[in-house]
PDB file of C-alpha atoms in Angstrom:
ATOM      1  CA  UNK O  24    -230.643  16.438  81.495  1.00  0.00           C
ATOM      2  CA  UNK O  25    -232.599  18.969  79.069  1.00  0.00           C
ATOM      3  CA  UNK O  26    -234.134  20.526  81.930  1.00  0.00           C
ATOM      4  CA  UNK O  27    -230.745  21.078  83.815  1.00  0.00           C
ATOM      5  CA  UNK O  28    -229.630  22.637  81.068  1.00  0.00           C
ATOM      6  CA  UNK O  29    -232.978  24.530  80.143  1.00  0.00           C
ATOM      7  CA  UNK O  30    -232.467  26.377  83.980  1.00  0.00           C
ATOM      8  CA  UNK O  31    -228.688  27.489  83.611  1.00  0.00           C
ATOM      9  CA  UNK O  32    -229.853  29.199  80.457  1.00  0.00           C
ATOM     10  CA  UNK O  33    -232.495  30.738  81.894  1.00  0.00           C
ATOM     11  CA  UNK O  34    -230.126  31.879  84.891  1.00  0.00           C
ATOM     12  CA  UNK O  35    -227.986  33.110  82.234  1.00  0.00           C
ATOM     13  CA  UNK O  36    -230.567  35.330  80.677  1.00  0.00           C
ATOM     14  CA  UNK O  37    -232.302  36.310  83.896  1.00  0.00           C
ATOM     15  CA  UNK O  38    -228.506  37.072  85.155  1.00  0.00           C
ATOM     16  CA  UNK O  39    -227.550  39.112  81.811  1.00  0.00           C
ATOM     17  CA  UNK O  40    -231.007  41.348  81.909  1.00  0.00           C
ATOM     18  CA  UNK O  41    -230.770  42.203  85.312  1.00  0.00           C
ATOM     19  CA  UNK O  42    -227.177  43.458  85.074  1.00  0.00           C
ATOM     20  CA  UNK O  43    -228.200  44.906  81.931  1.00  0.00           C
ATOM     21  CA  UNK O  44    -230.930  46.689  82.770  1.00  0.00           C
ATOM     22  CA  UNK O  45    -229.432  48.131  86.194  1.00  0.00           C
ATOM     23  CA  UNK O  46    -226.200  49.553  84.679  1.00  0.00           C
ATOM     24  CA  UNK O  47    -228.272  51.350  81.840  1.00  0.00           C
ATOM     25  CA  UNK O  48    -230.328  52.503  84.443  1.00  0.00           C
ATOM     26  CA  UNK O  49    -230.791  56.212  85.313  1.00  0.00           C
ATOM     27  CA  UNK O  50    -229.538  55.366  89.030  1.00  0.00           C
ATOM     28  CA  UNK O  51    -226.659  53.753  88.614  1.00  0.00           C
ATOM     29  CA  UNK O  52    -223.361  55.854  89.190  1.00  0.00           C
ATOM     30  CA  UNK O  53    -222.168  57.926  86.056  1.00  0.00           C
ATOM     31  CA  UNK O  54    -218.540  56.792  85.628  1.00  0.00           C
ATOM     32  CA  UNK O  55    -215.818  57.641  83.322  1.00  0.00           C
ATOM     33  CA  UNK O  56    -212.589  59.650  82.964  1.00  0.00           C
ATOM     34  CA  UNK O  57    -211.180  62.488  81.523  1.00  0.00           C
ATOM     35  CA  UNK O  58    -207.369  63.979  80.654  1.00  0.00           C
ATOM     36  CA  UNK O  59    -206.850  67.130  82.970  1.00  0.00           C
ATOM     37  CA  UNK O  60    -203.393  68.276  82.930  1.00  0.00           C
ATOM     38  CA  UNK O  61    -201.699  64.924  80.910  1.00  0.00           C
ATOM     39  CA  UNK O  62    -203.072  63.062  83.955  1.00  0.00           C
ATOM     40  CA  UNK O  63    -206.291  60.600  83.722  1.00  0.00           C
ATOM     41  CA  UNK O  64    -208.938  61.325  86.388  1.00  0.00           C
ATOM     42  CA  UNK O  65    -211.345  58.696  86.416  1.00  0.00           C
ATOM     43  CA  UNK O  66    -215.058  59.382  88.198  1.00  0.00           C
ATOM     44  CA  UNK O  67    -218.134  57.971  89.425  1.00  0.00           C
ATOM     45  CA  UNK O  68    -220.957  60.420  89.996  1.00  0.00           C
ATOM     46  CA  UNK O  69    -223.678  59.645  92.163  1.00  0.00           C
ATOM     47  CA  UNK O  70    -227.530  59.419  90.635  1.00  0.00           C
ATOM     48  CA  UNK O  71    -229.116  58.576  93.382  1.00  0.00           C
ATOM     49  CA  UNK O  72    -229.613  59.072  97.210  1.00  0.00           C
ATOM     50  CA  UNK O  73    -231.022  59.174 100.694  1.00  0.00           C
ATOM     51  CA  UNK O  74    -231.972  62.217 101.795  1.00  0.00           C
ATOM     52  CA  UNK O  75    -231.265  61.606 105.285  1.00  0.00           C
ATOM     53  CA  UNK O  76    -228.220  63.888 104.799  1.00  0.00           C
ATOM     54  CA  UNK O  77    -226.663  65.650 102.086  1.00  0.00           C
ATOM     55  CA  UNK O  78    -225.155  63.493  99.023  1.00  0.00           C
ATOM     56  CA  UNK O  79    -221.015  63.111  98.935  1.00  0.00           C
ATOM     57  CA  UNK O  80    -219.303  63.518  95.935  1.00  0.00           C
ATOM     58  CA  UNK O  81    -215.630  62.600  95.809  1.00  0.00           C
ATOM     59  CA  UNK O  82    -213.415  62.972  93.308  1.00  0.00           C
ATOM     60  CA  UNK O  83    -209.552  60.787  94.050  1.00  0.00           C
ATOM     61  CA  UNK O  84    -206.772  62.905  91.789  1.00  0.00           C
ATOM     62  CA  UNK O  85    -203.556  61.323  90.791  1.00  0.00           C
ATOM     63  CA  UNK O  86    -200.896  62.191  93.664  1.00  0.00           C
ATOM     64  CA  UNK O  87    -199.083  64.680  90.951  1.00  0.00           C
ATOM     65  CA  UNK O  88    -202.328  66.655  90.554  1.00  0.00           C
ATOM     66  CA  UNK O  89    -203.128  67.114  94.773  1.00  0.00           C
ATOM     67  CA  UNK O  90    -202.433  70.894  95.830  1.00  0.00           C
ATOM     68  CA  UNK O  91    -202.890  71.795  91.705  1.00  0.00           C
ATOM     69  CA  UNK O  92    -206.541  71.340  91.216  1.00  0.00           C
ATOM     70  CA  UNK O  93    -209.884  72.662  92.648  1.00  0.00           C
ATOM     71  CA  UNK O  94    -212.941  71.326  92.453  1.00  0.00           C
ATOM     72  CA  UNK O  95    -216.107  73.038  92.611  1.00  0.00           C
ATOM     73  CA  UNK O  96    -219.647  71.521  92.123  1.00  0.00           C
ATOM     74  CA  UNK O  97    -222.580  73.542  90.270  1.00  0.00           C
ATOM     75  CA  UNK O  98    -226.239  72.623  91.020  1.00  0.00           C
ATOM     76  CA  UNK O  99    -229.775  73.418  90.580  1.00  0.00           C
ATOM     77  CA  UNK O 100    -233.142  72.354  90.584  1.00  0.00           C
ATOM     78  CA  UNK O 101    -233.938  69.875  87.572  1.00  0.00           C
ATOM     79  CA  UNK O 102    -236.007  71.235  84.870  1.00  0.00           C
ATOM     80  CA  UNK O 103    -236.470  74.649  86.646  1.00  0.00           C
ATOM     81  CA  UNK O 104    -234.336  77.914  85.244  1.00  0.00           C
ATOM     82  CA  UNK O 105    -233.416  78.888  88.652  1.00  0.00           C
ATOM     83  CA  UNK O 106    -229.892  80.357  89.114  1.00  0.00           C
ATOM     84  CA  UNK O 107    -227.079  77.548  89.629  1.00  0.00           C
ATOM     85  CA  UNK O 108    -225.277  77.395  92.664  1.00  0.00           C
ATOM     86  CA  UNK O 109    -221.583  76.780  92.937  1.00  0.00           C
ATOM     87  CA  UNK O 110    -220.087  75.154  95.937  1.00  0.00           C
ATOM     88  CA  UNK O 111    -216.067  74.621  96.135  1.00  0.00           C
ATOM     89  CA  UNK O 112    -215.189  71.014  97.267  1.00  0.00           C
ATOM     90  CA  UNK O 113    -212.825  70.234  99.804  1.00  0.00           C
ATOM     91  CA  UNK O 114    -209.051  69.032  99.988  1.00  0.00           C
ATOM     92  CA  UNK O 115    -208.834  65.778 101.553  1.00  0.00           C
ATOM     93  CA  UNK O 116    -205.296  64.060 101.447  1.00  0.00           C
ATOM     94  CA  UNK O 117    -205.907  62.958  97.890  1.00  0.00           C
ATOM     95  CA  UNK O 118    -209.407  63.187  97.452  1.00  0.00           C
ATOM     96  CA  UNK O 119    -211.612  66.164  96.265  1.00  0.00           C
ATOM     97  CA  UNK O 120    -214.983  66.123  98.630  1.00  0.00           C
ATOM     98  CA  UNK O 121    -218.090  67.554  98.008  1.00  0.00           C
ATOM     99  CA  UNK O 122    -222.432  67.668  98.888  1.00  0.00           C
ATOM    100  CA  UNK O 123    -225.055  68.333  97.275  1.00  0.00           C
ATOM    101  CA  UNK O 124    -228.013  69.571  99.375  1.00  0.00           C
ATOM    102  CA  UNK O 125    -230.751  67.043 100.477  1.00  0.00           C
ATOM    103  CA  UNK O 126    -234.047  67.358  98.649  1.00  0.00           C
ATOM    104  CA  UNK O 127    -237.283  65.821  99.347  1.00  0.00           C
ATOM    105  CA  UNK O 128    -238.437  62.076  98.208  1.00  0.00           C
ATOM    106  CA  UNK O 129    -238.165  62.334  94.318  1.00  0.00           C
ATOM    107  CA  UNK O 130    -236.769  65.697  93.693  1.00  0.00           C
ATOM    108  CA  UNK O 131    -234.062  66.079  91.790  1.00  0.00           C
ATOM    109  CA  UNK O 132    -230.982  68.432  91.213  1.00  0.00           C
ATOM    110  CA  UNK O 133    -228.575  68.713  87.898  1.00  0.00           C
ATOM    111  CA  UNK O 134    -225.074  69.097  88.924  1.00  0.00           C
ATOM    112  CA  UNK O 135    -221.792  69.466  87.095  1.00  0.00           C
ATOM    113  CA  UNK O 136    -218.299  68.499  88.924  1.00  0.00           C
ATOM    114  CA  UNK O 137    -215.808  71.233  87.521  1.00  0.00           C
ATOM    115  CA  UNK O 138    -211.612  70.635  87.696  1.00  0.00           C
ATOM    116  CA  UNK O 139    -209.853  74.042  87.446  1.00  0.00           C
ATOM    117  CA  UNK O 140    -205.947  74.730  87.863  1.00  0.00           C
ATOM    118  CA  UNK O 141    -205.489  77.895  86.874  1.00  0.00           C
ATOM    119  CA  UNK O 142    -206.942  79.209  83.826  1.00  0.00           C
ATOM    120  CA  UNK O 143    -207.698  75.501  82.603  1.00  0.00           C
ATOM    121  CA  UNK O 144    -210.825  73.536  83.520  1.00  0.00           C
ATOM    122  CA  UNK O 145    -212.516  70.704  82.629  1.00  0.00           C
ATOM    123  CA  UNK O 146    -216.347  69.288  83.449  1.00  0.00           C
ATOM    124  CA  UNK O 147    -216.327  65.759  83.968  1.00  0.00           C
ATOM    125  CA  UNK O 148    -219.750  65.068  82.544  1.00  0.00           C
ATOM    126  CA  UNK O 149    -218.887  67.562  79.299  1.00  0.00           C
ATOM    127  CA  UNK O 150    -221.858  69.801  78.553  1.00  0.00           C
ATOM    128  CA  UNK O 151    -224.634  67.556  80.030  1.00  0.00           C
ATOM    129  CA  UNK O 152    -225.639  67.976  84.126  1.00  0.00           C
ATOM    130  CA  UNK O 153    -225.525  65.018  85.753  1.00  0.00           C
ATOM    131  CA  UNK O 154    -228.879  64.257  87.535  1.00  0.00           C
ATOM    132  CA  UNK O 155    -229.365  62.968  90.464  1.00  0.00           C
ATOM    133  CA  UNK O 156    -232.685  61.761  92.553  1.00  0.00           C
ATOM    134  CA  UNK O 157    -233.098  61.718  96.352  1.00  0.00           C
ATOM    135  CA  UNK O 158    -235.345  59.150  98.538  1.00  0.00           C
ATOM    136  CA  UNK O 159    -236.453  58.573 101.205  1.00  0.00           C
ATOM    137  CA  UNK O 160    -235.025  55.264 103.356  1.00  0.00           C
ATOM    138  CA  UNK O 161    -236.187  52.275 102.437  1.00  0.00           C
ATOM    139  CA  UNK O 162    -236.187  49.249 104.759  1.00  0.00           C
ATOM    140  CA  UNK O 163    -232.927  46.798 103.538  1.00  0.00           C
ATOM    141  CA  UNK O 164    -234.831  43.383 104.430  1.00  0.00           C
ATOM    142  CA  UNK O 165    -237.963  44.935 102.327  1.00  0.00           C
ATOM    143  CA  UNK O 166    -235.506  46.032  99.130  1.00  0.00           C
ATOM    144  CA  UNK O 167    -234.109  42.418  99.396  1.00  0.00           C
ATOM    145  CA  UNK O 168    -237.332  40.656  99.188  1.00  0.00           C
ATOM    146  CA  UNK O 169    -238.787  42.744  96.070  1.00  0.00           C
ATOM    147  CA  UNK O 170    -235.449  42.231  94.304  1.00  0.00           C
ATOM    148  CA  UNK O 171    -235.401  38.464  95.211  1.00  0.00           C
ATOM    149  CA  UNK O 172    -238.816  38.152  93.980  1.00  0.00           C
ATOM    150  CA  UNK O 173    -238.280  40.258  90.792  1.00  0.00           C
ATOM    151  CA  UNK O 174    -235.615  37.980  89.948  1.00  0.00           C
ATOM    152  CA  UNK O 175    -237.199  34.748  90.296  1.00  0.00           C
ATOM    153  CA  UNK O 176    -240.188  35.989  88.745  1.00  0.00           C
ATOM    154  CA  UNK O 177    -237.830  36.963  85.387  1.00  0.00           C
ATOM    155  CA  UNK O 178    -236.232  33.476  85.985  1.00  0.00           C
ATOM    156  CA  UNK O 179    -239.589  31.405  85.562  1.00  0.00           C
ATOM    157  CA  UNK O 180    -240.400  33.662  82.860  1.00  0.00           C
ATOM    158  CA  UNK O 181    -237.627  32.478  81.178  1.00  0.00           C
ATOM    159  CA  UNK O 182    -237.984  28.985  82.157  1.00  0.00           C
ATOM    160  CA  UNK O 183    -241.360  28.941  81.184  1.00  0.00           C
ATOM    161  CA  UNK O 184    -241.116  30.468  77.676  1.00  0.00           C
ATOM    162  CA  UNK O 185    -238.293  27.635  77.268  1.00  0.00           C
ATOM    163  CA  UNK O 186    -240.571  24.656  78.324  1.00  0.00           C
ATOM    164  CA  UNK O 187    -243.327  26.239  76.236  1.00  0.00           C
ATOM    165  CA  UNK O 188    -241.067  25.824  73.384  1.00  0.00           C
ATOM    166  CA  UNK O 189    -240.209  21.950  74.171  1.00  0.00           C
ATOM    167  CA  UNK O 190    -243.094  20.058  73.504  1.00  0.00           C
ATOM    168  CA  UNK O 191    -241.912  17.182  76.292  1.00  0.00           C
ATOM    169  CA  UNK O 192    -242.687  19.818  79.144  1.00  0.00           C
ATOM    170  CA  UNK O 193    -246.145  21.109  80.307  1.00  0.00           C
ATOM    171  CA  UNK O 194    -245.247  24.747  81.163  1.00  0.00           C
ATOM    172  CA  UNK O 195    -248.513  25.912  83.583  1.00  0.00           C
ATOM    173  CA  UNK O 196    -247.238  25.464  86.402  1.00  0.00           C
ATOM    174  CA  UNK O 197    -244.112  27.715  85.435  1.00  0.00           C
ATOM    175  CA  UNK O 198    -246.515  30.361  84.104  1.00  0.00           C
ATOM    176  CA  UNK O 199    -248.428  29.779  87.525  1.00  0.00           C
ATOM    177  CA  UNK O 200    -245.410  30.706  89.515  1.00  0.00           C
ATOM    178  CA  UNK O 201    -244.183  33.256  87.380  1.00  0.00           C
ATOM    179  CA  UNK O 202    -247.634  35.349  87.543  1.00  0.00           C
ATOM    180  CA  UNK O 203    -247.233  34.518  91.614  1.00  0.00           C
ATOM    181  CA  UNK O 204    -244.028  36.384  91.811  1.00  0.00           C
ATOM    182  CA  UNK O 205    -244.674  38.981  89.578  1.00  0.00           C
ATOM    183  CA  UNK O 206    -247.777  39.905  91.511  1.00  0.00           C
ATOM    184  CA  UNK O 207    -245.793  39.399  94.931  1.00  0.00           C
ATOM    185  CA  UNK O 208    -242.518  41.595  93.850  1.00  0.00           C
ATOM    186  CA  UNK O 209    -244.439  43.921  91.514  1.00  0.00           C
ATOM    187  CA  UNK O 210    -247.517  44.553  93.134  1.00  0.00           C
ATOM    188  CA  UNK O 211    -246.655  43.999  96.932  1.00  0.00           C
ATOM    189  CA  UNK O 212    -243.317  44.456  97.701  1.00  0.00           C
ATOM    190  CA  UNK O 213    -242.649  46.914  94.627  1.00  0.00           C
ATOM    191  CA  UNK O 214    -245.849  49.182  96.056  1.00  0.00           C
ATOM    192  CA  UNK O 215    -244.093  49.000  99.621  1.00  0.00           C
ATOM    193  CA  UNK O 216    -240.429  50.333  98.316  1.00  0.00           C
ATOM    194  CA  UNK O 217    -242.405  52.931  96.096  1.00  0.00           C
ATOM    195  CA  UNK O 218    -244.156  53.817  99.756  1.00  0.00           C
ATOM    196  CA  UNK O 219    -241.278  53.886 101.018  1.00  0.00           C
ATOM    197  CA  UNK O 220    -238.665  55.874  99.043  1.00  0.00           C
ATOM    198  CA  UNK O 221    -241.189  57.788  97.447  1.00  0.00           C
ATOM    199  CA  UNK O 222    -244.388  58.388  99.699  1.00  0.00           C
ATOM    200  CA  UNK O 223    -246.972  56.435  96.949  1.00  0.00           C
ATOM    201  CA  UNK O 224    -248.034  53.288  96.347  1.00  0.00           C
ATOM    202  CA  UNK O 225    -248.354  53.854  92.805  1.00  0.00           C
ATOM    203  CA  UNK O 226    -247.827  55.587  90.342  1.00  0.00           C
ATOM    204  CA  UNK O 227    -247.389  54.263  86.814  1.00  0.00           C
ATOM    205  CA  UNK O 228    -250.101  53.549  84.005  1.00  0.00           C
ATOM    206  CA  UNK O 229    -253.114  54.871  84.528  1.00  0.00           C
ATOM    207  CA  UNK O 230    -251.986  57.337  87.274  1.00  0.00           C
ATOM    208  CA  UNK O 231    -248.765  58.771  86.321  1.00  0.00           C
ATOM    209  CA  UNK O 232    -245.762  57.654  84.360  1.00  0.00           C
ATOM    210  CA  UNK O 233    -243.599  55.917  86.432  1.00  0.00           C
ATOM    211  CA  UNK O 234    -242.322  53.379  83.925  1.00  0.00           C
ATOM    212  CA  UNK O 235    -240.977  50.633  86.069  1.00  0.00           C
ATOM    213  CA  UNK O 236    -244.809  50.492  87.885  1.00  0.00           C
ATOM    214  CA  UNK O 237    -245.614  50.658  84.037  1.00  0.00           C
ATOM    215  CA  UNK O 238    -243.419  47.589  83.476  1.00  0.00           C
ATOM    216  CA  UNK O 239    -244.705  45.474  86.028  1.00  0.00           C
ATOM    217  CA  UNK O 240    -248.414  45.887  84.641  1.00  0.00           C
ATOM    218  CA  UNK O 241    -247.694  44.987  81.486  1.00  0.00           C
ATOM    219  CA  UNK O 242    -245.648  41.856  82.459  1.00  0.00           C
ATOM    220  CA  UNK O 243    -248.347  40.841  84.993  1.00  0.00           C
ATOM    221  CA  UNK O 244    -250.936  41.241  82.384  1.00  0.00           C
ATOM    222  CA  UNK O 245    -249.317  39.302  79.218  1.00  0.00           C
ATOM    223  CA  UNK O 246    -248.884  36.071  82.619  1.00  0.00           C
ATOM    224  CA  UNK O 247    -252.943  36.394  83.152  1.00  0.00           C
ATOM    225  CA  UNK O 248    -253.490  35.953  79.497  1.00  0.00           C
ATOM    226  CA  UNK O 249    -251.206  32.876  79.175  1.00  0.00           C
ATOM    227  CA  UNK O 250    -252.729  31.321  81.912  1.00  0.00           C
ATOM    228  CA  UNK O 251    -256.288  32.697  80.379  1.00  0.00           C
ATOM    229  CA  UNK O 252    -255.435  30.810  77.490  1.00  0.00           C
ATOM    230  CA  UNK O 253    -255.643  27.380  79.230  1.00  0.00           C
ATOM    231  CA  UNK O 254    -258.716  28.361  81.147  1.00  0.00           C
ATOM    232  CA  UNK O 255    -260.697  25.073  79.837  1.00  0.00           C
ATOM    233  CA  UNK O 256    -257.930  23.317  77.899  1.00  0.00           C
ATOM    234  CA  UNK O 257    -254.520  22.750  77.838  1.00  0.00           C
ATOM    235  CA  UNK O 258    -252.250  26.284  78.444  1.00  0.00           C
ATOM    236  CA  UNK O 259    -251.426  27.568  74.974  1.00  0.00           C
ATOM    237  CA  UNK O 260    -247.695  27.464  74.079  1.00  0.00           C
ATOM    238  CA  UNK O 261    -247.937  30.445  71.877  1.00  0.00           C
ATOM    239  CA  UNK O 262    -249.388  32.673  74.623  1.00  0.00           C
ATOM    240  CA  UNK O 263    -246.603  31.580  76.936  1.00  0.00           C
ATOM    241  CA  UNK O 264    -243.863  32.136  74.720  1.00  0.00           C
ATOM    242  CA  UNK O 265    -245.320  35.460  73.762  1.00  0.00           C
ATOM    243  CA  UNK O 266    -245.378  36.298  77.361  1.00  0.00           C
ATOM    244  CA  UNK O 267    -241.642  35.380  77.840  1.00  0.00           C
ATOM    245  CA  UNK O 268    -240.675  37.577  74.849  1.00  0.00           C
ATOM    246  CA  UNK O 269    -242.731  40.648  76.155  1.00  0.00           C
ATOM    247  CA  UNK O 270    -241.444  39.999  79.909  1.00  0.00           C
ATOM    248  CA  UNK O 271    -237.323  39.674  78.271  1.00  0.00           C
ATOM    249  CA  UNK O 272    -238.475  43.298  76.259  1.00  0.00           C
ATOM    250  CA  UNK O 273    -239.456  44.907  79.373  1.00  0.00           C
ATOM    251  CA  UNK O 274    -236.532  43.803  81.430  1.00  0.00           C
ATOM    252  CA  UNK O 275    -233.901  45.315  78.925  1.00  0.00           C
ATOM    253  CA  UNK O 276    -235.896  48.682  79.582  1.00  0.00           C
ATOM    254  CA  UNK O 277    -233.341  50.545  82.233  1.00  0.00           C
ATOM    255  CA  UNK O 278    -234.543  50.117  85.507  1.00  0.00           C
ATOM    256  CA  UNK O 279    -235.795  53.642  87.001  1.00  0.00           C
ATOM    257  CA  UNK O 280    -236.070  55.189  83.543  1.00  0.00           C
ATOM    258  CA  UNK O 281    -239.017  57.609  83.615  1.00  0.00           C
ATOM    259  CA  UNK O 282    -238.961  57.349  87.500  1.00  0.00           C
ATOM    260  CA  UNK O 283    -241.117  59.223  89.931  1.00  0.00           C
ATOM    261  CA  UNK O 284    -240.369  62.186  90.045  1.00  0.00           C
ATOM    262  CA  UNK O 285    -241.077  65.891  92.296  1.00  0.00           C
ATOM    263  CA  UNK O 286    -242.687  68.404  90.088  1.00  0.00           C
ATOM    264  CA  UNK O 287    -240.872  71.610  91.482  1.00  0.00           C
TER     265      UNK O 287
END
C-alpha cells in the first residue's frame, strides 16, 4: 500500500513541475488583459513559432470596441538597435489580425501589440517587447517521445528519491531507470528536436549556453554518481536522494530559459 501511495505522489510532483516549469517558460504564450476604453481586452501573445510562414497574432475586442480600435504591431530584431517596423493589423469581424515576419531557426524579433482609438492608446505588454523565437518543424511523433521520456525520467526521479528515503525499498533499480530515460530523452531524443528546430545537436555546457541542454547534463550526471555510489556495495541512499533534490531544482528552472538563440 506504501508504494501505491509513494507513485501518486511522485505523479503529483512530476505533474506539478512540469506544468510549472512550462508556464514560466520563455515559450509559453504571454497572456493578460488590459482596460482600453472602460472595456477589458484580454490577450495571449505568441513566444514561439514555426517559421514555415509568418507568425499570427490576433487580438478578439469586445463587440462595443469593433470599428473603434486599431491595432498595429511594432517589431524588430532582438538585441539589435535597428529601426522598428510598424505593421497595422487587420479587421476581421471581431478580431484584430496580425504577422510577424518569419525568421530563421532561433532568431528572434521583439514586438509590441499597440490599441489606438483616436488619440488614446494602450500597449498590451506595457513598456517591455514581447519576444518571440522562430523554429524550424519538428517531427510531432519525435516531440512526443522526448516529452514522454522526459516525464518518466522526472517521475522515477521522484520515485526513487522517495524509496531512497524508506528504508523497506532498495531504490537501484529506480535510479537505473531513471539514468536510462534521462540519457534516452535528454541525450537522444532531446539532441534530435534540438536538430531539428534548431539545426544543432548541442549546444549547452561546454559549447554554448543553452540551459535546458545544460539541465539535462547536470541531471544525467548527479544519476551516474548515485549509481557510482553502489559500484561495489549497496547504492547509497544519500547519493540518491541528493540526486532527486538536484533533478526537482532543475525541473522548476523554466523550460527554454536561456534557449538557443541566432546571434544577428
Amino acid at each position: 500500500m506504501k508504494k501505491v501511495l509513494f507513485w501518486i505522489l511522485a505523479v503529483i510532483i512530476t505533474l506539478s513541475s512540469a506544468v510549472y516549469q512550462r508556464l514560466t517558460g520563455p515559450t509559453y504564450p504571454l497572456s493578460g488583459k488590459v482596460s482600453f476604453l472602460g472595456e477589458e481586452i484580454k490577450y495571449r501573445l505568441p513566444r514561439s513559432a514555426d517559421n514555415t510562414e509568418n507568425c499570427r497574432v490576433v487580438i478578439r475586442l469586445p463587440g462595443n470596441l469593433v470599428g473603434q480600435v486599431q491595432g498595429y504591431l511594432e517589431f524588430r530584431r532582438h538585441k539589435t538597435e535597428q529601426p522598428w517596423n510598424i505593421l497595422a493589423m487587420k479587421v476581421e469581424g471581431e478580431r484584430l489580425i496580425g504577422f510577424l515576419p518569419k525568421q530563421p531557426a532561433a532568431g528572434k524579433l521583439e514586438y509590441y501589440v499597440h490599441l489606438v482609438s483616436g488619440s488614446q492608446e494602450v500597449s498590451l505588454s506595457g513598456e517591455k517587447p514581447v519576444i518571440i523565437r522562430f523554429k524550424d518543424p519538428v517531427s510531432l511523433p519525435i516531440l512526443i517521445a522526448h516529452v514522454i521520456a522526459m516525464f518518466l525520467a522526472m517521475l522515477f526521479s521522484v520515485r526513487a528519491g522517495l524509496a531512497a528515503l524508506n528504508p523497506a525499498e532498495d531504490p537501484t533499480r529506480l535510479a537505473q531507470w531513471t539514468a536510462i530515460l534521462f540519457f534516452i530523452g535528454g541525450f537522444i531524443l532531446g539532441a534530435v528536436v534540438q536538430k531539428m528546430a534548431f539545426g544543432v545537436f548541442w549546444s549547452g555546457f561546454p559549447l554554448g549556453t543553452d540551459l535546458t541542454d545544460t539541465k539535462s547534463l547536470v541531471a544525467m550526471l548527479a544519476w551516474i554518481a548515485a549509481l557510482a555510489s553502489g559500484r561495489r556495495k549497496p547504492i547509497k541512499r544519500g547519493w540518491v536522494v541528493a540526486a532527486t533534490l538536484i533533478t526537482l531544482a532543475i525541473y522548476l528552472i523554466p523550460h527554454s530559459l536561456l534557449g538557443s538563440e541566432l546571434k544577428w
